[in-house]
Tab-separated table of C-alpha atoms in Angstrom:
chain	number	residue	atom	x	y	z
A	1	MET	CA	286.768	171.318	272.823
A	2	ASP	CA	289.666	170.939	270.957
A	3	THR	CA	289.956	169.164	267.363
A	4	PHE	CA	290.622	165.598	266.718
A	5	GLN	CA	294.175	166.713	266.182
A	6	ILE	CA	294.855	167.190	269.907
A	7	VAL	CA	294.688	163.399	270.557
A	8	ARG	CA	296.355	162.108	267.401
A	9	ASN	CA	299.656	160.634	267.584
A	10	ASN	CA	303.185	162.754	266.479
A	11	SER	CA	303.769	160.529	263.321
A	12	ILE	CA	304.446	162.316	260.219
A	13	ASP	CA	302.981	159.327	258.833
A	14	THR	CA	300.212	160.662	256.647
A	15	SER	CA	299.256	157.520	254.934
A	16	TYR	CA	295.577	156.127	254.609
A	17	ALA	CA	296.821	153.375	257.070
A	18	ASN	CA	297.468	155.393	259.640
A	19	ASP	CA	294.689	157.614	259.771
A	20	TYR	CA	292.678	154.785	259.334
A	21	GLU	CA	294.931	153.089	262.646
A	22	GLU	CA	294.170	156.314	264.747
A	23	ILE	CA	290.093	156.317	263.823
A	24	ARG	CA	290.486	152.471	264.719
A	25	ILE	CA	291.746	152.922	268.101
A	26	LEU	CA	289.109	155.378	269.282
A	27	LYS	CA	286.212	153.387	268.077
A	28	GLN	CA	287.531	150.437	269.722
A	29	LEU	CA	287.350	152.210	272.914
A	30	ALA	CA	283.903	153.810	272.407
A	31	ASP	CA	282.177	150.001	271.327
A	32	GLU	CA	284.196	148.862	274.600
A	33	LEU	CA	282.800	151.181	276.348
A	34	GLY	CA	279.364	151.402	274.883
A	35	ILE	CA	279.512	155.308	274.533
A	36	CYS	CA	279.017	157.849	271.314
A	37	LEU	CA	282.570	159.610	270.519
A	38	LEU	CA	281.933	162.681	268.093
A	39	LEU	CA	285.465	163.895	266.673
A	40	VAL	CA	285.417	167.319	265.593
A	41	HIS	CA	288.185	167.817	262.687
A	42	HIS	CA	289.340	170.591	260.262
A	43	LEU	CA	288.241	170.769	256.451
A	44	ARG	CA	290.651	171.747	253.639
A	45	LYS	CA	290.526	174.839	252.151
A	46	GLN	CA	290.644	173.510	248.581
A	47	GLY	CA	287.299	172.873	247.295
A	48	ASP	CA	286.229	169.573	245.925
A	49	SER	CA	282.963	168.170	244.511
A	50	ASP	CA	282.934	165.646	247.052
A	51	PRO	CA	282.228	167.357	250.625
A	52	PHE	CA	283.941	164.367	252.199
A	53	ASN	CA	287.086	164.851	250.215
A	54	LYS	CA	287.710	167.941	252.526
A	55	LEU	CA	288.419	166.481	255.217
A	56	THR	CA	291.941	167.001	256.198
A	57	GLY	CA	293.878	163.757	255.759
A	58	THR	CA	293.264	160.635	253.748
A	59	THR	CA	289.606	158.884	252.928
A	60	GLY	CA	290.915	156.707	255.599
A	61	ILE	CA	289.498	158.927	258.303
A	62	VAL	CA	285.717	158.689	256.620
A	63	GLY	CA	286.423	154.849	255.914
A	64	ALA	CA	286.972	154.112	259.691
A	65	VAL	CA	284.053	156.134	261.172
A	66	ASP	CA	280.527	154.724	261.585
A	67	THR	CA	279.003	158.165	260.229
A	68	ALA	CA	280.677	161.525	259.014
A	69	PHE	CA	279.193	164.756	258.621
A	70	VAL	CA	280.528	167.757	257.209
A	71	LEU	CA	279.625	171.505	257.883
A	72	ASP	CA	280.338	173.200	254.725
A	73	LYS	CA	279.892	176.911	254.467
A	74	SER	CA	280.304	178.993	251.032
A	75	ARG	CA	282.368	181.655	253.021
A	76	ARG	CA	283.475	181.815	256.529
A	77	ASN	CA	281.324	184.454	257.649
A	78	ALA	CA	278.369	183.027	255.719
A	79	ASP	CA	275.050	182.115	257.398
A	80	SER	CA	274.135	179.517	255.709
A	81	ALA	CA	275.168	176.083	255.230
A	82	THR	CA	275.210	172.454	254.013
A	83	LEU	CA	275.179	169.439	256.594
A	84	TYR	CA	276.483	166.267	254.658
A	85	CYS	CA	275.803	162.964	256.227
A	86	THR	CA	276.992	159.628	254.949
A	87	GLY	CA	277.781	156.238	257.301
A	88	ARG	CA	277.250	152.242	257.422
A	89	ASP	CA	273.403	152.690	259.088
A	90	VAL	CA	272.369	156.036	258.016
A	91	GLU	CA	271.222	157.174	254.348
A	92	ASP	CA	273.033	159.605	252.326
A	93	ARG	CA	271.576	162.591	253.344
A	94	GLN	CA	272.174	166.436	253.143
A	95	LEU	CA	270.333	169.185	254.917
A	96	GLU	CA	270.537	172.766	254.176
A	97	LEU	CA	270.528	174.861	257.065
A	98	ARG	CA	270.810	178.580	258.248
A	99	PHE	CA	272.306	179.905	261.335
A	100	SER	CA	269.422	182.314	263.301
A	101	LYS	CA	271.542	185.226	265.287
A	102	GLU	CA	268.249	185.599	267.279
A	103	ASP	CA	268.502	182.117	269.441
A	104	PHE	CA	271.822	180.884	268.081
A	105	VAL	CA	270.461	177.914	266.381
A	106	TRP	CA	271.061	176.492	262.909
A	107	LYS	CA	267.460	175.981	261.139
A	108	MET	CA	267.001	173.839	258.601
A	109	LEU	CA	265.404	175.293	255.160
A	110	GLY	CA	265.770	171.838	253.484
A	111	ASP	CA	266.324	167.689	253.306
A	112	SER	CA	267.313	165.677	250.802
A	113	MET	CA	264.983	163.024	252.594
A	114	GLU	CA	262.204	165.065	251.117
A	115	ASN	CA	264.113	166.395	247.694
A	116	ARG	CA	266.428	163.760	246.130
A	117	GLU	CA	267.635	165.912	243.867
A	118	MET	CA	269.282	167.992	246.713
A	119	LEU	CA	271.931	165.082	247.045
A	120	LEU	CA	273.653	166.373	243.522
A	121	PRO	CA	275.834	169.538	242.960
A	122	LYS	CA	274.541	172.276	241.636
A	123	GLU	CA	275.631	171.633	238.447
A	124	MET	CA	274.457	168.163	238.440
A	125	GLU	CA	271.189	169.341	239.485
A	126	LEU	CA	270.859	171.673	236.312
A	127	LEU	CA	271.937	169.208	234.407
A	128	VAL	CA	269.161	166.668	235.154
A	129	GLU	CA	266.587	169.853	234.712
A	130	PHE	CA	268.419	170.188	231.148
A	131	MET	CA	268.018	166.663	230.257
A	132	LYS	CA	264.494	166.716	231.054
A	133	VAL	CA	264.061	169.030	228.429
A	134	GLN	CA	266.973	168.076	225.902
A	135	LYS	CA	265.545	164.388	226.058
A	136	LYS	CA	268.500	163.127	223.824
A	137	TYR	CA	271.788	164.217	222.668
A	138	SER	CA	274.713	162.472	220.310
A	139	GLY	CA	277.350	164.724	219.245
A	140	SER	CA	280.978	166.503	220.670
A	141	ASN	CA	281.493	167.050	224.512
A	142	THR	CA	281.962	170.674	223.465
A	143	GLU	CA	278.757	171.307	221.927
A	144	PHE	CA	276.751	169.529	224.663
A	145	CYS	CA	278.398	171.663	227.215
A	146	GLU	CA	277.423	175.020	225.032
A	147	ARG	CA	273.906	174.243	224.915
A	148	TYR	CA	274.210	173.186	229.036
A	149	ASN	CA	275.978	176.472	229.409
A	150	GLU	CA	272.953	178.435	227.560
A	151	TYR	CA	270.280	176.783	229.461
A	152	ALA	CA	271.871	176.578	232.924
A	153	GLY	CA	273.494	180.038	232.404
A	154	GLN	CA	276.909	178.820	233.694
A	155	ALA	CA	280.341	178.915	232.368
A	156	VAL	CA	281.448	175.466	232.839
A	157	SER	CA	284.121	174.056	230.813
A	158	ALA	CA	283.637	171.188	228.359
A	159	ARG	CA	286.493	169.363	230.689
A	160	GLY	CA	284.705	170.429	233.989
A	161	LEU	CA	281.562	169.455	233.305
A	162	LYS	CA	282.620	165.840	232.100
A	163	ARG	CA	284.424	165.481	235.148
A	164	LEU	CA	281.780	166.151	237.386
A	165	MET	CA	279.699	163.838	235.344
A	166	ASN	CA	281.941	161.065	235.316
A	167	LEU	CA	282.022	161.581	239.483
A	168	TRP	CA	278.306	161.633	239.629
A	169	GLU	CA	277.397	159.033	237.117
A	170	TYR	CA	275.248	156.543	239.161
A	171	ARG	CA	273.591	159.029	241.156
A	172	LEU	CA	272.980	161.155	237.975
A	173	ALA	CA	271.385	157.149	236.697
A	174	ASP	CA	268.754	157.354	239.690
A	175	PHE	CA	267.431	160.266	238.468
A	176	GLY	CA	267.021	159.083	234.737
A	177	VAL	CA	270.170	160.624	233.213
A	178	ARG	CA	272.279	157.998	231.398
A	179	PHE	CA	275.311	158.883	229.408
A	180	ARG	CA	278.320	157.002	227.875
A	181	SER	CA	281.419	158.398	225.687
A	182	HIS	CA	282.825	156.589	222.671
A	183	ARG	CA	285.568	157.844	219.891
A	184	SER	CA	284.565	158.029	216.229
A	185	ASN	CA	286.960	158.973	213.271
A	186	GLY	CA	289.560	159.945	216.262
A	187	ALA	CA	286.244	162.765	217.654
A	188	ARG	CA	285.291	161.719	221.182
A	189	LEU	CA	281.664	161.735	221.123
A	190	LEU	CA	279.055	161.950	223.884
A	191	LYS	CA	275.723	159.962	224.037
A	192	ILE	CA	273.220	160.599	226.471
A	193	GLU	CA	269.640	160.450	227.290
A	194	TYR	CA	266.868	160.930	229.763
A	195	SER	CA	264.522	158.576	230.709
A	196	PHE	CA	261.404	158.237	233.338
A	197	SER	CA	262.880	154.939	233.976
A	198	ALA	CA	266.270	155.210	235.319
A	199	GLY	CA	266.840	151.440	235.163
A	200	ASP	CA	265.720	151.361	231.628
A	201	GLU	CA	268.166	149.173	229.758
A	202	SER	CA	266.544	150.684	226.422
A	203	ALA	CA	267.748	154.110	227.638
A	204	PHE	CA	270.350	153.957	224.805
A	205	GLY	CA	268.173	153.062	222.231
A	206	ASP	CA	268.303	154.326	218.454
A	207	GLY	CA	267.033	157.763	217.786
């Protein structure tokens, strides 16, 4: 079995439209024949907080397929990995796996269908836990990051933490963590709260 690259055209066009069109042709074939096509593709070496951004090429590939899976290992020779699943007809899902050298099978250690917080990256899981203790905070991003790092035993920069928070804003809200940034006297401030009701519009009440 070879990778998706073996059936791709030789075009030097690396745009979203080209990636999408190549997948669309294969999807059309699968629909006409009533079969499932499993395309195996490479991941980029660069890290990314969104595992689907690690697919070589543009997001056109993920956008064109019905379902996408990313098997991500921290190291090439690691025996544990995370399988990320997303698609039109499946709920976003994350499986923690470990490879058994006895029977050569990936065995499941954890499933986000049973533990919803697995859908967050580790930094954001820790942020949710931190806010369950902190409850409310209003002040500078730098001070908040210092408190977070002290609680979580991390060394994340204030800028890096805020970038992750912005990226996962809506998922954090699902777990009851809501925040907003604003400026006051030229300083950028952060207001963040945890509430048991994630959809409660009073999450930013006075206090």
